[in-house]
PDB file of C-alpha atoms in Angstrom:
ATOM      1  CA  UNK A 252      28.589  16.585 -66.868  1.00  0.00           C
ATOM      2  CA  UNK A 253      27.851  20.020 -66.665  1.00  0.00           C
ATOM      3  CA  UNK A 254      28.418  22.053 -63.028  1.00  0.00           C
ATOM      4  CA  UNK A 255      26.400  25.091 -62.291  1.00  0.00           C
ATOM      5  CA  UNK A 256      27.631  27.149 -59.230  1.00  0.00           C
ATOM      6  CA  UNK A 257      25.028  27.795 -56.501  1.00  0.00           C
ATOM      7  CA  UNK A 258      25.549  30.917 -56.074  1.00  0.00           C
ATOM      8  CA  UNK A 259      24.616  31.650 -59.975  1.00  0.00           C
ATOM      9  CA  UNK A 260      22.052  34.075 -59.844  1.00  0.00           C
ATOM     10  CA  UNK A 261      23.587  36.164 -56.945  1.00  0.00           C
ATOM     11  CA  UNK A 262      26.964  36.175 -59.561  1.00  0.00           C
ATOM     12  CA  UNK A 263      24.816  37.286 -62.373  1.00  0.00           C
ATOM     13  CA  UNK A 264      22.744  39.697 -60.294  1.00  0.00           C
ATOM     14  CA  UNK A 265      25.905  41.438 -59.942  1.00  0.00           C
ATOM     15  CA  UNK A 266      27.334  41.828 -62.999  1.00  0.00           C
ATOM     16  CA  UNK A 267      27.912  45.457 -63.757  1.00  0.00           C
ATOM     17  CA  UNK A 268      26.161  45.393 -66.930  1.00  0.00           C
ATOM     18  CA  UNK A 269      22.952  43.411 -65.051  1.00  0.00           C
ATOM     19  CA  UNK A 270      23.972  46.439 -62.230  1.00  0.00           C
ATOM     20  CA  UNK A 271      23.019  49.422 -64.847  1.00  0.00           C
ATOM     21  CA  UNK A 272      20.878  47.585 -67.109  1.00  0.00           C
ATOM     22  CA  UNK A 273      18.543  47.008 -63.565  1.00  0.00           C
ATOM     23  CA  UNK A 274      19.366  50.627 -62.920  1.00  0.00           C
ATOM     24  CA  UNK A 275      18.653  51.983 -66.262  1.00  0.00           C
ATOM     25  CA  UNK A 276      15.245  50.261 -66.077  1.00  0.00           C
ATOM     26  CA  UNK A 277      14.256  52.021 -63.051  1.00  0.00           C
ATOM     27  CA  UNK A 278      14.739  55.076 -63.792  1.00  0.00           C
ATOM     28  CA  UNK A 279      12.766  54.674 -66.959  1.00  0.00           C
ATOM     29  CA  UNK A 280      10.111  53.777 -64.779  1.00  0.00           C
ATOM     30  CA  UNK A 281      10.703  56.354 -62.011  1.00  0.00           C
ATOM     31  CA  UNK A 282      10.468  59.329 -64.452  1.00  0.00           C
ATOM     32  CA  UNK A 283       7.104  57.533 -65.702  1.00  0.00           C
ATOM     33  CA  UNK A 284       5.701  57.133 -62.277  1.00  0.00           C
ATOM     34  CA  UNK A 285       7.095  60.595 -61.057  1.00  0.00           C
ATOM     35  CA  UNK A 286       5.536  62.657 -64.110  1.00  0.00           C
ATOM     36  CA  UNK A 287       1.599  61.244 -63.092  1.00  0.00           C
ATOM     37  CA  UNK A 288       2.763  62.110 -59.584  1.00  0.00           C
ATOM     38  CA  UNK A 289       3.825  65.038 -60.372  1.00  0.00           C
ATOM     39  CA  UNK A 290      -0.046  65.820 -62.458  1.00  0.00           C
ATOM     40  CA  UNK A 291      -1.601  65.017 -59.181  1.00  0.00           C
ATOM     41  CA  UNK A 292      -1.207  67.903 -56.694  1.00  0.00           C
ATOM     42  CA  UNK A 293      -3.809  68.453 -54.663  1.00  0.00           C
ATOM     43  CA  UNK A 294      -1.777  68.510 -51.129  1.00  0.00           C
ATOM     44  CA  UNK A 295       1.726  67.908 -52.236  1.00  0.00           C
ATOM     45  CA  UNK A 296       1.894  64.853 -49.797  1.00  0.00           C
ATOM     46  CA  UNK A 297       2.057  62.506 -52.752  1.00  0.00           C
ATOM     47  CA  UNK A 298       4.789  63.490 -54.207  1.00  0.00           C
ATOM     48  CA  UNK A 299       6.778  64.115 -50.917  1.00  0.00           C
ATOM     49  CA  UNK A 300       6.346  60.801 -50.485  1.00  0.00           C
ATOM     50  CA  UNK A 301       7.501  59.215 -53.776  1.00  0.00           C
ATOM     51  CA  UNK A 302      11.041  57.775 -52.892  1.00  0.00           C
ATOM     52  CA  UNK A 303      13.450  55.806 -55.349  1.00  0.00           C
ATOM     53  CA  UNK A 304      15.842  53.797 -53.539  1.00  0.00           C
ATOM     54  CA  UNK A 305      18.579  51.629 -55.310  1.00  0.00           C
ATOM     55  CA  UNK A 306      20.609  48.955 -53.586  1.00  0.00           C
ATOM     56  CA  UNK A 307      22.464  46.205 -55.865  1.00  0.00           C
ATOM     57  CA  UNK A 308      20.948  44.444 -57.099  1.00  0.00           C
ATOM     58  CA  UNK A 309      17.442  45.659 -56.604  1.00  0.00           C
ATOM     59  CA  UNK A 310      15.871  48.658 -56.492  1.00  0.00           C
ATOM     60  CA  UNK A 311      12.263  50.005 -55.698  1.00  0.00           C
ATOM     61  CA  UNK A 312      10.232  52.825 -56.654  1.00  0.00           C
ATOM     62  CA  UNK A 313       7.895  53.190 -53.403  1.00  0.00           C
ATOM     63  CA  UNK A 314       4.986  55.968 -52.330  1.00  0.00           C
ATOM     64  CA  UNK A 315       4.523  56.093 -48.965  1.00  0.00           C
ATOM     65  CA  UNK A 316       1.502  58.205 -48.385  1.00  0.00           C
ATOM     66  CA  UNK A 317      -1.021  56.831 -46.279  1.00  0.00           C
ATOM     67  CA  UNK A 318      -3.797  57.389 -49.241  1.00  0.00           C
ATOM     68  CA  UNK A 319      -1.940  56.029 -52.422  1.00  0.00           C
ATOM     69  CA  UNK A 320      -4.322  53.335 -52.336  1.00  0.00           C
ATOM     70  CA  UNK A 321      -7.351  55.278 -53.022  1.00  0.00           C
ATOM     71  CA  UNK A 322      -5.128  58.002 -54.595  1.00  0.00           C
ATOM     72  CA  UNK A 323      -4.212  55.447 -57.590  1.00  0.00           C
ATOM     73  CA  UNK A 324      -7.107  53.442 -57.512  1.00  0.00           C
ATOM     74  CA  UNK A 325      -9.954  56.080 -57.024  1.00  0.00           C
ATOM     75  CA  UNK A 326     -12.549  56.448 -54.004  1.00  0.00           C
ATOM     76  CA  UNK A 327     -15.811  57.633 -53.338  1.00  0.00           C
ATOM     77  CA  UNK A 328     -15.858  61.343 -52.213  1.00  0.00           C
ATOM     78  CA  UNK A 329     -17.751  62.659 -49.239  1.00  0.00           C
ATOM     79  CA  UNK A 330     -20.859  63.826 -51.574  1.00  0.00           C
ATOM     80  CA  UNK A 331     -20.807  60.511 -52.955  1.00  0.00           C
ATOM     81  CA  UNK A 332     -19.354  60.925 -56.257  1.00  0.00           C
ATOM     82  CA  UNK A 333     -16.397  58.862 -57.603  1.00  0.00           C
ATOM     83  CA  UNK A 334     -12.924  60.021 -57.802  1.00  0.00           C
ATOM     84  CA  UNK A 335     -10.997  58.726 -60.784  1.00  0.00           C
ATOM     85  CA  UNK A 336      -7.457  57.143 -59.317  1.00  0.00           C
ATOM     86  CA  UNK A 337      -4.461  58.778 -61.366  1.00  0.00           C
ATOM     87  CA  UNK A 338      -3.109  55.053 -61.729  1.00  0.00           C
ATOM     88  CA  UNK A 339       0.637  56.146 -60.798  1.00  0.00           C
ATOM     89  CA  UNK A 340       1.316  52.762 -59.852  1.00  0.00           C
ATOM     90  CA  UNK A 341       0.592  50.700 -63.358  1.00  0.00           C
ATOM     91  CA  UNK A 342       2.603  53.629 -64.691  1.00  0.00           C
ATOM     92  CA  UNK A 343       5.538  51.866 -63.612  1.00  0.00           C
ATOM     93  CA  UNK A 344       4.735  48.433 -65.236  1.00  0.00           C
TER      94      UNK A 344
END
């Protein structure tokens, strides 16, 4: 019979090759989510607020400005007229 520890995933999770493989990944993504950022400066908010933060095992690419939702989706504008979103987010995926 075959035993599989409990604790299996958490073992694997912290494998240093899983460790920079995870971390190789997102910084792949970062640099693809930072450079759309980066295209979009109307304020300079957005990008002060794009933060990468890596713990092990995970790690998240985050923007924390208060608009990113209409920012990477798009919005109507005061006049009425729609505002293409820069899709930043799907950038990442």
């Amino acid at each position: 019979m075959v035993w599989i520890d409990p604790q299996i995933e958490r073992i694997v999770a912290h494998l240093p090759v899983v460790v920079d493989a995870v971390s190789d990944e997102l910084d792949t993504r970062a640099d693809r989510v930072r450079a759309v950022v980066a295209a979009h400066v109307h304020t300079g908010d957005l990008s002060s607020s794009f933060e990468v933060e890596t713990n092990e095992p995970d790690s998240t690419v985050s923007i924390a400005d208060p608009n990113v939702i209409s920012i990477n989706y798009g919005h109507r504008a005061v006049n009425g007229r729609w505002v293409e979103g820069i899709h930043a987010i799907e950038a990442a995926l």
